[in-house]
Coordinates of N, CA and C and ligand atoms in Angstrom, one line a residue:
M1299 N 35.9 57.6 -1.2 CA 36.4 58.0 -2.6 C 36.0 56.3 -3.7
K1300 N 35.1 57.4 -4.5 CA 34.6 55.9 -5.6 C 35.7 56.1 -7.0
V1301 N 36.6 55.5 -7.4 CA 37.6 55.5 -7.9 C 36.6 54.3 -9.7
L1302 N 36.5 54.7 -10.9 CA 36.4 53.7 -11.8 C 37.4 53.2 -12.3
I1303 N 37.7 52.2 -13.1 CA 37.9 51.7 -14.4 C 37.2 51.7 -15.3
A1304 N 37.4 53.1 -16.8 CA 36.4 52.0 -17.6 C 37.5 51.8 -18.7
Y1305 N 37.1 50.4 -19.5 CA 38.5 50.3 -20.3 C 37.9 49.7 -21.4
Y1306 N 37.8 49.4 -22.3 CA 37.8 48.0 -23.6 C 39.1 47.6 -23.7
S1307 N 39.4 46.1 -24.4 CA 41.0 45.6 -24.7 C 40.5 44.4 -25.4
M1308 N 41.2 44.9 -26.6 CA 40.3 43.4 -27.9 C 41.7 42.1 -27.2
Y1309 N 42.4 42.5 -26.9 CA 43.5 41.3 -27.0 C 43.4 41.0 -25.4
G1310 N 43.8 42.1 -24.6 CA 44.1 42.0 -23.0 C 45.7 43.1 -22.9
H1311 N 45.8 43.8 -23.1 CA 46.8 44.3 -23.1 C 46.5 45.9 -22.1
I1312 N 44.7 45.8 -22.4 CA 44.9 47.2 -21.8 C 43.7 46.7 -20.5
R1313 N 43.8 45.5 -20.8 CA 42.5 44.2 -19.3 C 44.3 44.8 -18.4
R1314 N 44.9 43.5 -18.9 CA 46.4 43.7 -17.6 C 46.7 45.7 -17.0
M1315 N 46.8 45.9 -18.0 CA 47.0 47.2 -17.8 C 46.0 47.5 -16.3
A1316 N 44.9 47.8 -16.9 CA 43.5 48.2 -16.0 C 43.6 47.4 -14.5
E1317 N 44.2 46.3 -14.6 CA 44.2 45.3 -13.3 C 45.5 46.0 -12.6
A1318 N 46.8 46.7 -13.2 CA 47.5 47.6 -12.2 C 46.8 48.7 -11.8
V1319 N 46.2 49.0 -12.4 CA 45.7 51.0 -12.2 C 44.9 50.9 -11.1
R1320 N 43.9 49.9 -11.1 CA 42.9 48.8 -10.0 C 43.9 48.9 -8.5
E1321 N 44.7 48.1 -9.0 CA 45.9 48.0 -7.5 C 46.6 49.3 -7.5
G1322 N 46.4 50.0 -8.2 CA 47.8 51.1 -8.1 C 46.7 52.3 -7.2
A1323 N 44.9 52.2 -6.8 CA 44.2 53.4 -7.0 C 43.6 52.5 -5.9
G1324 N 43.8 51.4 -5.5 CA 43.0 50.6 -4.5 C 44.2 51.0 -2.7
S1325 N 45.4 51.1 -3.6 CA 46.4 51.2 -2.1 C 45.6 52.6 -1.4
V1326 N 45.7 53.8 -1.9 CA 45.1 54.6 -1.2 C 43.9 54.2 -0.5
S1327 N 44.3 54.8 0.9 CA 43.2 54.6 1.9 C 41.8 55.6 1.3
G1328 N 40.3 54.2 1.4 CA 39.1 55.1 1.6 C 38.8 55.3 0.0
A1329 N 39.3 54.7 -0.9 CA 39.9 54.0 -2.6 C 38.5 53.7 -2.7
D1330 N 37.6 53.3 -3.7 CA 36.5 51.9 -3.3 C 36.7 51.9 -5.1
V1331 N 37.0 50.7 -5.7 CA 37.6 51.3 -7.0 C 37.3 49.9 -7.4
R1332 N 36.0 50.6 -8.7 CA 35.0 49.4 -9.7 C 36.1 49.1 -11.3
V1333 N 36.5 48.0 -11.6 CA 36.7 48.1 -12.8 C 35.1 47.5 -13.5
C1334 N 35.3 48.8 -14.9 CA 34.5 47.9 -16.3 C 34.5 47.6 -17.8
R1335 N 33.8 47.2 -18.0 CA 34.3 47.2 -19.6 C 33.4 48.1 -20.4
V1336 N 34.0 48.6 -21.4 CA 32.4 49.4 -22.4 C 32.3 48.7 -23.6
P1337 N 30.5 49.1 -23.7 CA 29.7 47.4 -24.5 C 31.4 47.2 -25.6
E1338 N 30.7 46.0 -26.1 CA 31.5 45.5 -27.0 C 30.3 46.2 -28.8
T1339 N 31.1 46.7 -29.2 CA 30.1 47.3 -30.5 C 30.8 46.2 -31.6
L1340 N 31.2 45.2 -31.9 CA 31.3 44.3 -33.1 C 30.6 43.0 -33.0
P1341 N 30.4 42.6 -34.3 CA 29.6 41.5 -33.9 C 30.4 39.8 -33.7
E1342 N 30.1 38.9 -33.7 CA 31.1 38.2 -33.0 C 31.5 37.9 -34.7
E1343 N 31.1 37.4 -35.6 CA 31.8 37.6 -36.5 C 33.2 38.0 -36.5
V1344 N 33.0 39.1 -36.3 CA 33.5 40.4 -36.6 C 35.1 40.0 -35.8
L1345 N 34.6 39.5 -34.6 CA 35.7 39.8 -33.6 C 36.6 38.2 -33.5
E1346 N 35.7 36.8 -34.5 CA 36.3 35.8 -34.6 C 37.4 35.9 -36.2
K1347 N 37.0 36.7 -36.6 CA 38.0 37.4 -37.9 C 39.5 37.9 -37.2
M1348 N 39.0 38.4 -36.2 CA 40.3 39.4 -35.5 C 40.9 38.9 -34.1
G1349 N 40.4 37.6 -34.4 CA 41.9 37.0 -33.4 C 41.3 37.4 -32.2
A1350 N 40.2 37.9 -31.8 CA 39.9 38.6 -30.1 C 38.7 37.2 -29.6
L1351 N 38.4 36.2 -29.4 CA 37.0 35.8 -29.0 C 37.3 35.4 -27.9
E1352 N 38.5 34.6 -28.2 CA 39.3 34.1 -26.9 C 39.0 35.6 -25.8
T1353 N 39.9 36.9 -26.6 CA 40.2 37.8 -25.0 C 39.0 38.0 -24.5
Q1354 N 37.9 38.0 -25.8 CA 37.3 38.6 -25.5 C 35.7 37.3 -24.9
Q1355 N 36.3 36.2 -24.7 CA 35.1 35.3 -23.7 C 36.4 35.4 -22.0
A1356 N 37.5 35.5 -22.5 CA 38.0 35.7 -20.6 C 37.7 36.9 -19.9
Q1357 N 37.5 37.6 -20.4 CA 36.7 39.0 -19.8 C 35.5 39.4 -19.6
A1358 N 34.0 38.1 -19.4 CA 33.0 38.1 -19.8 C 32.2 38.1 -19.0
Q1359 N 33.1 38.1 -17.8 CA 32.7 38.3 -16.6 C 33.3 40.0 -15.2
V1360 N 33.5 40.7 -16.1 CA 33.7 41.6 -15.6 C 32.6 42.6 -16.4
P1361 N 32.2 43.2 -14.8 CA 31.1 44.3 -15.8 C 30.7 44.7 -16.9
V1362 N 30.1 45.1 -17.4 CA 29.5 45.7 -18.4 C 29.8 47.6 -18.0
C1363 N 30.2 48.7 -18.4 CA 29.7 50.0 -17.8 C 28.4 50.4 -17.7
T1364 N 28.0 51.2 -17.7 CA 27.1 52.1 -17.9 C 27.2 53.5 -17.3
L1365 N 26.0 54.2 -18.3 CA 26.4 55.5 -18.0 C 25.7 56.1 -16.1
E1366 N 25.4 55.3 -16.0 CA 24.6 55.1 -13.7 C 26.5 55.2 -14.0
D1367 N 27.3 54.2 -13.9 CA 28.9 53.7 -13.6 C 29.2 55.6 -13.8
L1368 N 29.4 55.5 -15.0 CA 30.5 58.0 -14.4 C 29.6 58.5 -13.9
V1369 N 28.3 58.4 -14.0 CA 27.7 59.6 -13.0 C 28.1 59.2 -10.9
G1370 N 28.9 57.8 -11.2 CA 28.1 57.9 -9.6 C 29.5 58.0 -9.1
A1371 N 30.6 58.1 -9.9 CA 31.8 58.0 -9.9 C 32.3 59.7 -9.3
D1372 N 33.4 59.5 -8.8 CA 34.5 60.9 -8.2 C 35.8 60.9 -9.4
A1373 N 35.9 59.3 -9.4 CA 36.8 59.4 -10.3 C 37.1 58.4 -11.2
I1374 N 37.4 58.9 -13.2 CA 37.4 57.7 -14.6 C 38.6 58.1 -14.9
I1375 N 39.2 56.7 -14.9 CA 40.4 56.4 -15.1 C 40.0 55.2 -16.1
F1376 N 39.9 56.1 -17.7 CA 39.7 55.5 -18.7 C 40.7 54.7 -19.9
G1377 N 41.1 53.6 -20.3 CA 41.7 52.8 -20.3 C 41.7 52.2 -22.3
T1378 N 42.2 52.2 -23.2 CA 41.4 52.2 -24.9 C 42.9 51.9 -25.4
P1379 N 42.6 50.9 -26.4 CA 43.4 51.1 -27.4 C 43.7 51.9 -28.2
T1380 N 45.2 52.0 -29.5 CA 45.0 52.8 -30.2 C 44.3 52.0 -31.1
R1381 N 43.3 53.0 -31.5 CA 43.7 53.0 -33.5 C 43.3 53.7 -34.6
F1382 N 44.3 53.8 -35.4 CA 44.7 55.4 -35.8 C 45.3 56.0 -35.5
G1383 N 45.5 55.8 -33.7 CA 45.7 57.2 -33.3 C 45.5 57.6 -32.3
N1384 N 43.9 56.7 -32.8 CA 42.8 57.9 -31.4 C 42.1 57.1 -30.7
M1385 N 41.1 56.8 -29.9 CA 40.6 55.4 -28.6 C 39.8 55.2 -30.1
C1386 N 39.7 54.1 -29.7 CA 39.1 53.1 -29.4 C 37.7 53.3 -30.1
G1387 N 37.0 52.1 -31.0 CA 35.4 52.5 -31.7 C 34.3 52.6 -30.6
Q1388 N 34.5 51.2 -29.8 CA 33.8 50.6 -28.1 C 33.8 52.1 -28.0
M1389 N 35.0 53.0 -27.2 CA 34.8 53.2 -26.4 C 34.5 55.0 -27.1
R1390 N 35.2 55.5 -27.9 CA 33.6 56.4 -28.9 C 32.8 56.7 -28.2
Q1391 N 32.0 55.1 -29.3 CA 30.6 55.3 -29.3 C 29.9 55.0 -27.3
F1392 N 30.9 54.5 -26.6 CA 30.3 55.0 -25.3 C 30.2 56.5 -24.7
L1393 N 31.1 57.3 -24.4 CA 31.4 58.1 -24.7 C 30.2 59.5 -25.3
D1394 N 29.8 59.0 -26.6 CA 29.2 59.3 -27.8 C 28.0 59.2 -26.8
A1395 N 27.6 58.7 -25.5 CA 25.6 58.0 -25.8 C 26.3 59.3 -24.3
T1396 N 27.0 59.7 -23.8 CA 26.5 60.6 -23.2 C 26.5 61.5 -22.9
G1397 N 25.6 62.0 -24.5 CA 25.5 63.6 -23.8 C 24.2 64.0 -23.5
D1398 N 23.6 63.5 -22.9 CA 22.5 63.6 -21.7 C 23.0 64.3 -20.6
L1399 N 24.6 63.6 -19.7 CA 25.4 64.1 -19.2 C 26.2 65.0 -19.3
W1400 N 26.8 64.8 -20.4 CA 27.2 66.9 -20.7 C 25.9 67.8 -20.6
A1401 N 25.0 67.6 -21.1 CA 23.9 68.5 -20.9 C 23.6 69.3 -19.8
K1402 N 23.5 67.8 -18.5 CA 23.1 67.9 -16.9 C 24.6 68.8 -16.6
G1403 N 25.9 68.4 -17.5 CA 27.0 68.4 -16.6 C 27.0 68.1 -15.4
A1404 N 26.8 66.4 -15.6 CA 26.8 65.9 -14.5 C 28.0 64.8 -14.2
L1405 N 29.1 65.2 -15.5 CA 30.8 64.9 -14.8 C 31.2 66.3 -14.6
V1406 N 30.9 67.1 -14.5 CA 31.9 68.3 -14.7 C 32.2 68.2 -12.9
G1407 N 33.6 68.9 -12.7 CA 34.1 68.4 -11.4 C 35.0 67.2 -10.9
K1408 N 35.1 66.3 -11.7 CA 34.4 64.8 -12.1 C 36.9 64.6 -11.9
V1409 N 37.6 63.8 -11.5 CA 38.6 63.3 -12.1 C 38.8 62.2 -13.7
G1410 N 39.6 63.1 -14.5 CA 39.8 62.0 -15.7 C 40.8 61.9 -15.9
S1411 N 41.7 60.5 -16.3 CA 42.7 60.4 -16.6 C 42.8 59.1 -17.4
V1412 N 43.7 58.8 -18.8 CA 43.7 58.4 -19.8 C 44.6 57.6 -19.4
F1413 N 44.9 55.8 -20.2 CA 45.5 55.0 -20.3 C 46.1 54.4 -21.7
T1414 N 46.4 54.6 -22.0 CA 46.4 53.5 -23.6 C 47.6 51.9 -23.7
S1415 N 47.0 51.4 -25.1 CA 48.2 50.6 -25.9 C 48.3 50.9 -27.0
S1416 N 49.1 50.8 -27.8 CA 48.9 50.3 -29.2 C 50.5 48.9 -29.8
A1417 N 50.4 49.3 -31.0 CA 51.5 47.7 -31.3 C 53.4 48.1 -31.4
T1418 N 52.4 50.2 -31.5 CA 54.5 50.3 -32.3 C 54.1 51.0 -31.1
Q1419 N 55.7 51.8 -31.2 CA 56.1 52.4 -30.1 C 56.0 54.0 -30.2
H1420 N 55.6 54.3 -32.1 CA 55.7 55.6 -32.4 C 54.1 55.4 -32.9
G1421 N 53.4 54.5 -32.7 CA 52.1 54.6 -33.2 C 51.2 55.1 -33.5
G1422 N 50.6 56.3 -32.0 CA 50.4 57.8 -31.2 C 49.7 57.0 -29.9
Q1423 N 50.4 56.8 -29.2 CA 50.2 57.1 -28.1 C 49.9 57.5 -27.2
E1424 N 50.7 58.6 -27.5 CA 50.5 60.4 -27.2 C 49.2 61.1 -27.9
S1425 N 48.9 60.6 -28.9 CA 47.9 61.5 -29.9 C 46.8 60.9 -29.5
T1426 N 46.3 59.0 -29.0 CA 45.7 58.9 -28.7 C 45.0 59.4 -26.8
I1427 N 45.6 59.7 -26.7 CA 45.5 60.0 -24.7 C 44.8 61.7 -24.9
L1428 N 45.9 62.2 -25.3 CA 46.3 64.2 -26.0 C 44.5 63.8 -26.4
S1429 N 44.2 63.3 -27.7 CA 42.7 63.2 -28.0 C 41.1 63.3 -27.6
F1430 N 41.9 62.2 -25.8 CA 40.9 61.7 -24.7 C 40.3 62.5 -24.2
H1431 N 41.6 63.7 -23.8 CA 41.4 64.5 -23.0 C 40.8 65.5 -24.0
I1432 N 41.1 66.2 -24.9 CA 39.2 67.2 -25.8 C 37.8 66.5 -25.0
T1433 N 37.9 65.7 -24.7 CA 36.3 65.1 -24.8 C 36.6 65.5 -22.7
L1434 N 36.9 64.6 -22.1 CA 36.6 64.8 -20.7 C 37.1 66.3 -20.4
L1435 N 37.5 67.3 -21.4 CA 37.4 68.6 -21.0 C 35.7 69.7 -21.2
H1436 N 35.5 68.6 -22.6 CA 34.5 69.3 -22.8 C 33.3 68.9 -21.5
Q1437 N 33.1 68.0 -20.9 CA 32.6 67.0 -20.1 C 32.7 68.1 -18.8
G1438 N 33.8 69.1 -18.8 CA 33.9 69.2 -17.9 C 35.4 68.8 -16.2
M1439 N 35.7 67.9 -16.7 CA 36.2 66.8 -15.7 C 38.0 67.0 -15.9
I1440 N 38.3 66.9 -14.3 CA 40.2 67.7 -14.4 C 41.2 66.8 -14.1
I1441 N 41.7 66.9 -15.4 CA 42.2 65.7 -16.2 C 43.5 65.8 -15.5
V1442 N 44.1 64.6 -15.1 CA 45.1 63.9 -14.2 C 45.9 63.3 -15.2
G1443 N 47.4 63.0 -15.6 CA 48.3 62.7 -16.2 C 49.1 61.8 -15.1
L1444 N 50.9 61.7 -16.1 CA 51.5 60.9 -15.2 C 52.4 61.2 -14.6
P1445 N 52.9 61.7 -14.1 CA 53.7 63.1 -13.6 C 55.4 62.2 -13.8
Y1446 N 56.0 62.9 -14.5 CA 57.9 62.4 -13.9 C 58.0 62.3 -12.8
T1447 N 57.4 62.2 -11.9 CA 57.8 61.1 -9.9 C 58.0 60.3 -10.4
F1448 N 57.5 59.7 -11.4 CA 56.9 58.4 -11.9 C 58.8 58.4 -13.2
T1449 N 59.6 57.5 -12.2 CA 60.4 58.3 -12.9 C 60.8 57.0 -13.9
G1450 N 59.8 55.8 -13.6 CA 60.3 54.8 -14.8 C 59.7 55.2 -16.7
Q1451 N 58.8 56.0 -16.2 CA 59.2 56.6 -18.1 C 60.3 57.8 -18.5
T1452 N 61.5 57.8 -17.8 CA 62.3 58.5 -18.6 C 63.2 57.3 -18.5
R1453 N 63.3 56.4 -18.6 CA 63.9 55.1 -18.7 C 64.6 54.9 -21.1
I1454 N 65.8 54.6 -20.7 CA 65.9 54.2 -22.2 C 67.1 53.1 -22.3
D1455 N 66.6 52.5 -21.5 CA 67.5 51.3 -21.4 C 66.6 50.1 -21.8
E1456 N 65.5 50.4 -21.5 CA 64.6 48.8 -22.3 C 63.0 49.6 -23.2
I1457 N 62.9 49.1 -23.6 CA 61.9 49.7 -24.7 C 60.7 49.8 -23.7
T1458 N 59.4 50.8 -23.9 CA 58.6 51.4 -22.3 C 57.7 52.4 -22.8
G1459 N 56.7 52.0 -22.7 CA 55.5 53.1 -22.6 C 55.7 54.1 -21.0
G1460 N 54.6 55.0 -22.1 CA 54.7 55.9 -20.6 C 55.1 56.7 -20.9
S1461 N 54.3 58.4 -20.6 CA 54.5 59.8 -21.1 C 53.4 60.4 -19.5
P1462 N 53.9 62.2 -19.6 CA 52.7 62.5 -18.9 C 52.4 62.6 -19.5
Y1463 N 51.5 62.1 -20.4 CA 50.0 61.9 -20.6 C 49.5 61.2 -19.8
G1464 N 50.3 60.0 -20.0 CA 49.4 58.5 -19.3 C 50.4 57.2 -19.2
A1465 N 49.8 56.0 -19.3 CA 50.9 55.2 -18.6 C 50.2 54.5 -19.8
S1466 N 51.1 53.6 -20.2 CA 51.3 53.2 -21.9 C 52.0 51.9 -22.3
T1467 N 51.2 51.1 -22.5 CA 52.1 49.6 -22.8 C 52.0 49.6 -24.7
I1468 N 53.0 49.1 -24.9 CA 53.6 48.5 -26.5 C 53.3 46.7 -26.7
A1469 N 52.0 46.6 -26.8 CA 51.9 45.2 -27.9 C 52.8 44.3 -28.9
G1470 N 53.5 45.0 -29.5 CA 54.4 45.1 -30.8 C 53.1 44.3 -32.0
D1471 N 53.6 44.3 -33.2 CA 52.9 44.1 -34.2 C 52.3 42.9 -34.6
D1472 N 52.6 42.2 -32.9 CA 51.7 40.9 -33.5 C 51.5 40.1 -32.1
G1473 N 51.5 42.0 -31.5 CA 50.7 41.3 -30.5 C 51.0 41.3 -28.7
K1474 N 51.7 40.3 -29.1 CA 52.8 38.7 -28.7 C 53.0 39.8 -26.8
R1475 N 53.5 41.4 -26.9 CA 54.3 42.0 -26.1 C 53.6 42.1 -24.8
M1476 N 53.6 41.5 -23.9 CA 52.7 42.2 -23.0 C 52.7 43.3 -21.9
P1477 N 52.3 44.0 -21.6 CA 52.8 44.5 -20.6 C 53.8 44.3 -19.4
S1478 N 55.1 45.3 -20.0 CA 55.7 45.4 -19.9 C 56.2 45.3 -17.6
E1479 N 57.1 45.1 -17.0 CA 57.0 45.8 -15.2 C 57.5 47.1 -15.0
N1480 N 58.3 47.3 -16.0 CA 58.0 49.4 -15.8 C 56.3 49.6 -16.4
E1481 N 55.9 49.3 -17.0 CA 54.8 50.0 -17.9 C 53.5 49.9 -16.5
L1482 N 53.6 48.2 -16.3 CA 52.6 48.2 -15.3 C 53.2 49.0 -14.3
D1483 N 54.1 49.7 -13.9 CA 54.0 50.1 -12.5 C 53.4 51.9 -12.7
A1484 N 53.9 52.1 -14.5 CA 53.2 53.3 -14.6 C 52.3 53.0 -14.1
A1485 N 51.1 52.0 -14.0 CA 49.2 52.2 -14.5 C 49.0 52.2 -12.9
R1486 N 50.0 51.1 -11.9 CA 49.9 51.5 -10.3 C 50.3 52.8 -10.2
F1487 N 51.2 53.7 -10.0 CA 51.3 54.7 -9.8 C 50.3 55.8 -10.4
Q1488 N 50.0 55.6 -11.9 CA 48.7 56.7 -12.2 C 47.1 56.1 -11.4
G1489 N 46.7 54.8 -11.4 CA 46.0 54.5 -10.6 C 45.6 55.5 -8.8
R1490 N 47.1 54.8 -8.3 CA 47.5 55.4 -6.9 C 47.5 57.2 -6.8
H1491 N 47.8 57.6 -8.1 CA 48.2 59.1 -8.1 C 46.6 59.9 -8.6
V1492 N 46.0 59.1 -9.5 CA 44.4 59.5 -9.3 C 43.8 59.6 -8.0
A1493 N 44.0 58.5 -7.2 CA 43.2 58.4 -6.0 C 43.5 59.5 -4.8
E1494 N 44.7 60.1 -5.0 CA 45.2 61.0 -4.4 C 44.7 61.9 -4.9
I1495 N 44.8 62.4 -5.1 CA 44.3 63.6 -5.5 C 42.8 63.5 -5.8
T1496 N 42.2 63.0 -6.1 CA 40.8 62.3 -5.4 C 40.0 62.9 -4.4
G1497 N 41.0 62.3 -3.5 CA 40.0 62.3 -2.2 C 41.0 63.7 -1.4
K1498 N 42.1 64.6 -2.3 CA 42.7 65.9 -2.0 C 41.1 66.7 -1.9
L1499 N 40.5 66.4 -3.4 CA 39.0 67.7 -4.2 C 38.0 67.4 -3.2
L1500 N 38.4 66.1 -2.2 CA 36.8 66.3 -2.0 C 36.6 66.9 -0.6
R1501 N 38.1 66.7 0.2 CA 38.3 67.1 1.1 C 37.2 68.5 1.8
Ligands
LIG2460 C1 41.5 48.8 -36.7 C2 42.3 48.8 -36.2 C3 43.8 50.4 -36.2 C4 44.3 50.3 -35.1 N1 45.8 51.1 -35.7 C5 46.7 51.4 -34.6 C6 47.4 52.8 -34.0 O1 47.1 53.7 -35.0 N2 49.3 52.3 -34.1 C7 49.2 51.5 -33.5 O2 50.2 51.0 -32.7 N3 48.9 50.3 -33.4 C8 47.9 50.3 -33.4 N4 46.3 49.3 -34.1 C9 47.1 48.5 -33.2 C10 46.5 47.9 -31.1 O3 46.5 48.8 -31.0 C11 46.8 47.2 -29.9 O4 46.4 46.0 -30.9 C12 46.0 46.8 -29.1 O5 47.4 48.4 -28.5 C13 46.3 46.3 -28.2 O6 45.6 46.4 -27.3 P1 44.9 45.4 -26.7 O7 45.3 44.0 -26.5 O8 43.8 46.0 -25.1 O9 43.2 45.3 -27.3 C14 45.4 49.0 -34.1 C15 44.5 47.8 -34.2 C16 43.2 47.5 -35.3 C17 43.0 46.2 -34.5

């Protein structure tokens, strides 16, 4: 069973969550888990102005996703930061290159799942994941979220991301808050859950 984690992360929050998703998916017997980052679309001078050069360079060794990676996977777990309540442009551009795959039905029946990050608590985590699902449905994918059996999403004793739609983290206005243990647990749960369901579908 091949599980692909395809993410974009400008400042490292989604990258950290992707590692936790990988741990979760990798804990399922028979899962072959790969992580890749979608291609950057911003020029270096813009990344520099956005203060993102260092975190981009730190990800240089992560392989860049290709369309073949999507075709070869049984499940694809997408990670994207929120941009105005939607997925980021880098992810959008990557997905907009899948028209040929759509025409061939190449992703039909694969499992798809989404996790996200936003600066603020109510800045669009749910809308980012749910609007992402529209693209996955057009591709004929089977959507898997984060069920309430991950009880950490009901916590109100601390600020936390996580919803039935998928794992998420809150980066803070200055981007300094990194994913909490609860948010990383959610990401691990989602990775494991996706791999378990994919395993059942492949039987
Ligand atoms: C152009 C732009 C738009 C953004 N839009 C939102 C938004 O709508 N809501 C929000 O809470 N955060 C927003 N953010 C903050 C990002 O979501 C935040 O930096 C990101 O989740 C951090 O994840 P990363 O470290 O993986 O890049 C925006 C950031 C940028 C640069």
